[in-house]
mmCIF file of C-alpha atoms in Angstrom:
data_model
loop_
_atom_site.group_PDB
_atom_site.id
_atom_site.type_symbol
_atom_site.label_atom_id
_atom_site.label_comp_id
_atom_site.label_asym_id
_atom_site.label_seq_id
_atom_site.Cartn_x
_atom_site.Cartn_y
_atom_site.Cartn_z
ATOM 1 C CA SER A 1 48.527 -62.044 190.874
ATOM 2 C CA SER A 2 44.774 -62.101 191.022
ATOM 3 C CA THR A 3 42.182 -59.659 192.193
ATOM 4 C CA SER A 4 38.816 -60.622 193.614
ATOM 5 C CA SER A 5 35.948 -58.624 192.209
ATOM 6 C CA THR A 6 32.282 -58.267 192.875
ATOM 7 C CA SER A 7 29.962 -56.194 190.749
ATOM 8 C CA SER A 8 26.534 -55.263 192.034
ATOM 9 C CA THR A 9 23.844 -53.561 190.083
ATOM 10 C CA SER A 10 21.213 -51.584 191.895
ATOM 11 C CA SER A 11 18.243 -49.484 191.020
ATOM 12 C CA THR A 12 16.413 -46.719 192.812
ATOM 13 C CA SER A 13 12.849 -47.726 193.523
ATOM 14 C CA SER A 14 10.295 -45.429 191.880
ATOM 15 C CA SER A 15 7.759 -46.098 194.637
ATOM 16 C CA SER A 16 10.254 -45.214 197.388
ATOM 17 C CA PRO A 17 12.671 -42.504 196.176
ATOM 18 C CA GLY A 18 16.108 -42.788 197.735
ATOM 19 C CA VAL A 19 15.749 -46.529 198.443
ATOM 20 C CA VAL A 20 18.355 -48.675 196.688
ATOM 21 C CA VAL A 21 17.251 -52.129 195.590
ATOM 22 C CA GLU A 22 19.858 -54.758 194.679
ATOM 23 C CA VAL A 23 18.981 -56.378 191.366
ATOM 24 C CA GLY A 24 21.845 -58.860 191.397
ATOM 25 C CA HIS A 25 25.559 -59.466 191.724
ATOM 26 C CA ILE A 26 28.481 -61.083 189.923
ATOM 27 C CA THR A 27 31.528 -62.642 191.585
ATOM 28 C CA GLY A 28 34.794 -63.899 190.178
ATOM 29 C CA PHE A 29 38.425 -62.945 189.833
ATOM 30 C CA PHE A 30 40.547 -61.085 187.301
ATOM 31 C CA VAL A 31 44.224 -61.804 186.535
ATOM 32 C CA PRO A 32 45.629 -58.490 185.235
ATOM 33 C CA ALA A 33 48.901 -59.951 183.892
ATOM 34 C CA SER A 34 47.039 -62.272 181.501
ATOM 35 C CA GLY A 35 43.891 -60.222 180.854
ATOM 36 C CA TYR A 36 41.736 -63.139 182.052
ATOM 37 C CA VAL A 37 38.538 -63.064 184.122
ATOM 38 C CA HIS A 38 36.933 -66.106 185.732
ATOM 39 C CA PHE A 39 33.255 -65.544 186.563
ATOM 40 C CA ASP A 40 32.120 -67.670 189.514
ATOM 41 C CA GLU A 41 28.559 -66.616 190.056
ATOM 42 C CA MET A 42 25.899 -64.347 188.648
ATOM 43 C CA ARG A 43 22.760 -63.962 190.709
ATOM 44 C CA VAL A 44 19.797 -61.966 189.518
ATOM 45 C CA VAL A 45 16.957 -61.038 191.853
ATOM 46 C CA PRO A 46 13.739 -62.552 190.444
ATOM 47 C CA SER A 47 11.763 -59.993 188.436
ATOM 48 C CA SER A 48 8.707 -60.483 190.673
ATOM 49 C CA SER A 49 10.744 -59.141 193.611
ATOM 50 C CA LEU A 50 11.854 -56.178 191.496
ATOM 51 C CA ARG A 51 8.275 -55.372 190.456
ATOM 52 C CA ALA A 52 7.165 -55.480 194.090
ATOM 53 C CA SER A 53 9.870 -52.924 194.952
ATOM 54 C CA GLY A 54 8.880 -50.643 192.052
ATOM 55 C CA ALA A 55 12.119 -51.242 190.097
ATOM 56 C CA SER A 56 12.202 -52.413 186.488
ATOM 57 C CA ALA A 57 14.333 -55.154 184.934
ATOM 58 C CA GLY A 58 14.367 -53.279 181.617
ATOM 59 C CA ALA A 59 13.904 -54.439 178.057
ATOM 60 C CA PHE A 60 17.145 -56.454 177.866
ATOM 61 C CA GLY A 61 16.899 -58.314 181.124
ATOM 62 C CA THR A 62 18.871 -57.691 184.252
ATOM 63 C CA GLY A 63 21.421 -60.452 183.594
ATOM 64 C CA LEU A 64 22.432 -59.031 180.222
ATOM 65 C CA VAL A 65 22.771 -55.509 181.612
ATOM 66 C CA MET A 66 24.863 -56.767 184.542
ATOM 67 C CA GLY A 67 27.079 -58.895 182.300
ATOM 68 C CA VAL A 68 27.761 -56.117 179.799
ATOM 69 C CA PHE A 69 28.430 -53.637 182.612
ATOM 70 C CA ALA A 70 30.914 -56.026 184.260
ATOM 71 C CA LEU A 71 32.679 -56.677 180.931
ATOM 72 C CA CYS A 72 32.935 -52.918 180.248
ATOM 73 C CA GLU A 73 34.555 -52.380 183.648
ATOM 74 C CA LEU A 74 36.911 -55.314 183.122
ATOM 75 C CA ARG A 75 37.814 -54.248 179.569
ATOM 76 C CA ASP A 76 38.838 -50.853 180.952
ATOM 77 C CA ARG A 77 41.218 -52.701 183.302
ATOM 78 C CA GLY A 78 42.821 -54.702 180.480
ATOM 79 C CA CYS A 79 40.651 -57.831 180.453
ATOM 80 C CA ARG A 80 40.580 -59.625 177.091
ATOM 81 C CA THR A 81 39.212 -63.111 177.845
ATOM 82 C CA ALA A 82 36.300 -64.190 180.038
ATOM 83 C CA GLU A 83 35.386 -67.697 181.156
ATOM 84 C CA LEU A 84 32.387 -69.044 183.011
ATOM 85 C CA LEU A 85 30.684 -72.326 183.739
ATOM 86 C CA ALA A 86 27.107 -72.873 182.610
ATOM 87 C CA ILE A 87 26.248 -75.055 185.582
ATOM 88 C CA ASN A 88 24.451 -78.349 184.975
ATOM 89 C CA ASP A 89 22.055 -78.691 187.915
ATOM 90 C CA ASN A 90 19.304 -80.094 185.693
ATOM 91 C CA SER A 91 19.111 -80.675 181.951
ATOM 92 C CA TYR A 92 16.319 -78.145 181.290
ATOM 93 C CA GLN A 93 18.016 -75.210 183.027
ATOM 94 C CA PHE A 94 21.426 -76.262 181.701
ATOM 95 C CA SER A 95 20.350 -76.101 178.060
ATOM 96 C CA LYS A 96 18.751 -72.676 178.678
ATOM 97 C CA LEU A 97 21.958 -71.360 180.284
ATOM 98 C CA VAL A 98 24.182 -72.611 177.476
ATOM 99 C CA ARG A 99 21.909 -71.011 174.842
ATOM 100 C CA TYR A 100 21.756 -67.749 176.849
ATOM 101 C CA TYR A 101 25.552 -67.473 177.070
ATOM 102 C CA GLU A 102 25.937 -68.416 173.403
ATOM 103 C CA ARG A 103 23.532 -65.600 172.460
ATOM 104 C CA MET A 104 25.583 -63.278 174.632
ATOM 105 C CA GLY A 105 28.735 -64.213 172.676
ATOM 106 C CA PHE A 106 30.380 -67.028 174.643
ATOM 107 C CA GLU A 107 31.521 -70.233 172.921
ATOM 108 C CA ARG A 108 31.477 -73.781 174.243
ATOM 109 C CA VAL A 109 34.933 -75.021 175.268
ATOM 110 C CA ARG A 110 34.272 -78.429 176.875
ATOM 111 C CA GLU A 111 32.265 -80.312 179.481
ATOM 112 C CA VAL A 112 33.593 -79.839 183.017
ATOM 113 C CA GLY A 113 33.257 -82.274 185.901
ATOM 114 C CA GLY A 114 32.126 -85.181 183.796
ATOM 115 C CA VAL A 115 33.081 -88.774 184.210
ATOM 116 C CA ASP A 116 35.862 -90.161 181.997
ATOM 117 C CA GLU A 117 34.522 -93.247 180.174
ATOM 118 C CA ASP A 118 37.850 -95.094 180.651
ATOM 119 C CA GLN A 119 37.759 -94.692 184.426
ATOM 120 C CA SER A 120 35.505 -95.608 187.285
ATOM 121 C CA PRO A 121 32.136 -93.814 187.251
ATOM 122 C CA TRP A 122 33.111 -92.485 190.703
ATOM 123 C CA HIS A 123 36.091 -90.607 189.274
ATOM 124 C CA VAL A 124 35.463 -86.886 188.921
ATOM 125 C CA GLU A 125 37.892 -84.379 187.425
ATOM 126 C CA LEU A 126 39.151 -83.027 190.746
ATOM 127 C CA VAL A 127 40.901 -79.947 189.382
ATOM 128 C CA ASP A 128 37.816 -78.847 187.439
ATOM 129 C CA ARG A 129 35.662 -79.335 190.524
ATOM 130 C CA LEU A 130 38.064 -77.247 192.605
ATOM 131 C CA VAL A 131 38.285 -74.474 190.003
ATOM 132 C CA TRP A 132 34.637 -74.376 188.941
ATOM 133 C CA GLY A 133 32.776 -75.864 191.901
ATOM 134 C CA GLY A 134 30.478 -78.027 189.820
ATOM 135 C CA SER A 135 29.847 -79.658 186.492
ATOM 136 C CA GLY A 136 28.607 -78.058 183.309
ATOM 137 C CA MET A 137 29.804 -76.430 180.101
ATOM 138 C CA LEU A 138 32.975 -74.337 180.229
ATOM 139 C CA MET A 139 32.391 -71.285 178.052
ATOM 140 C CA ARG A 140 34.827 -68.614 176.862
ATOM 141 C CA ALA A 141 34.498 -65.254 175.135
ATOM 142 C CA ASP A 142 36.636 -62.468 173.796
ATOM 143 C CA VAL A 143 35.541 -59.447 175.859
ATOM 144 C CA GLY A 144 35.847 -57.017 172.929
ATOM 145 C CA ASP A 145 33.714 -59.255 170.694
ATOM 146 C CA VAL A 146 30.924 -59.518 173.283
ATOM 147 C CA LEU A 147 30.886 -55.762 173.828
ATOM 148 C CA ALA A 148 30.884 -55.079 170.070
ATOM 149 C CA ARG A 149 27.975 -57.501 169.649
ATOM 150 C CA TRP A 150 25.843 -55.666 172.232
ATOM 151 C CA SER A 151 27.049 -52.048 171.872
ATOM 152 C CA LYS A 152 24.256 -50.945 169.516
ATOM 153 C CA ALA A 153 21.589 -52.258 171.886
ATOM 154 C CA PHE A 154 22.902 -50.038 174.673
ATOM 155 C CA GLN A 155 23.552 -46.817 172.720
ATOM 156 C CA ASP A 156 21.296 -43.821 173.112
ATOM 157 C CA LYS A 157 19.480 -42.911 169.927
ATOM 158 C CA GLY A 158 21.362 -40.184 168.038
ATOM 159 C CA GLN A 159 24.646 -40.894 169.853
ATOM 160 C CA SER A 160 27.678 -42.126 167.928
ATOM 161 C CA PRO A 161 29.619 -45.181 169.197
ATOM 162 C CA THR A 162 32.711 -44.519 171.307
#
């Protein structure tokens, strides 16, 4: 059984108190029986749009804050393993995404949606395309390891870890 989940992060604008500004969202699904989460999409509002609204992306970057928040919520529901696809739309952005997720604590699993050298160049791994919606690097992480890696960065000074 799977559950669809969406996590949004919002901030109250300092220039307009009481106004909520979306800073991004994450979509995917969680399979409680196996402790697995499949992240489909993470969208972060460009920081220029946030600055115009009076909100701040913070020192760690909005994407990192959103990702750690989502993993905390999922860990509390029994999630142990997370997978995502670093999409390969162009080589420059692709290499940046792979490095970003590696810094976050994800490991490379394999290329997805590539062409098998023994088959026609028109052959695409259909199942991967259906599951992931594109081509890129499949990446996997242990949720507890990622949270342990980033816990000190998010602790208040003088507060002990929980």
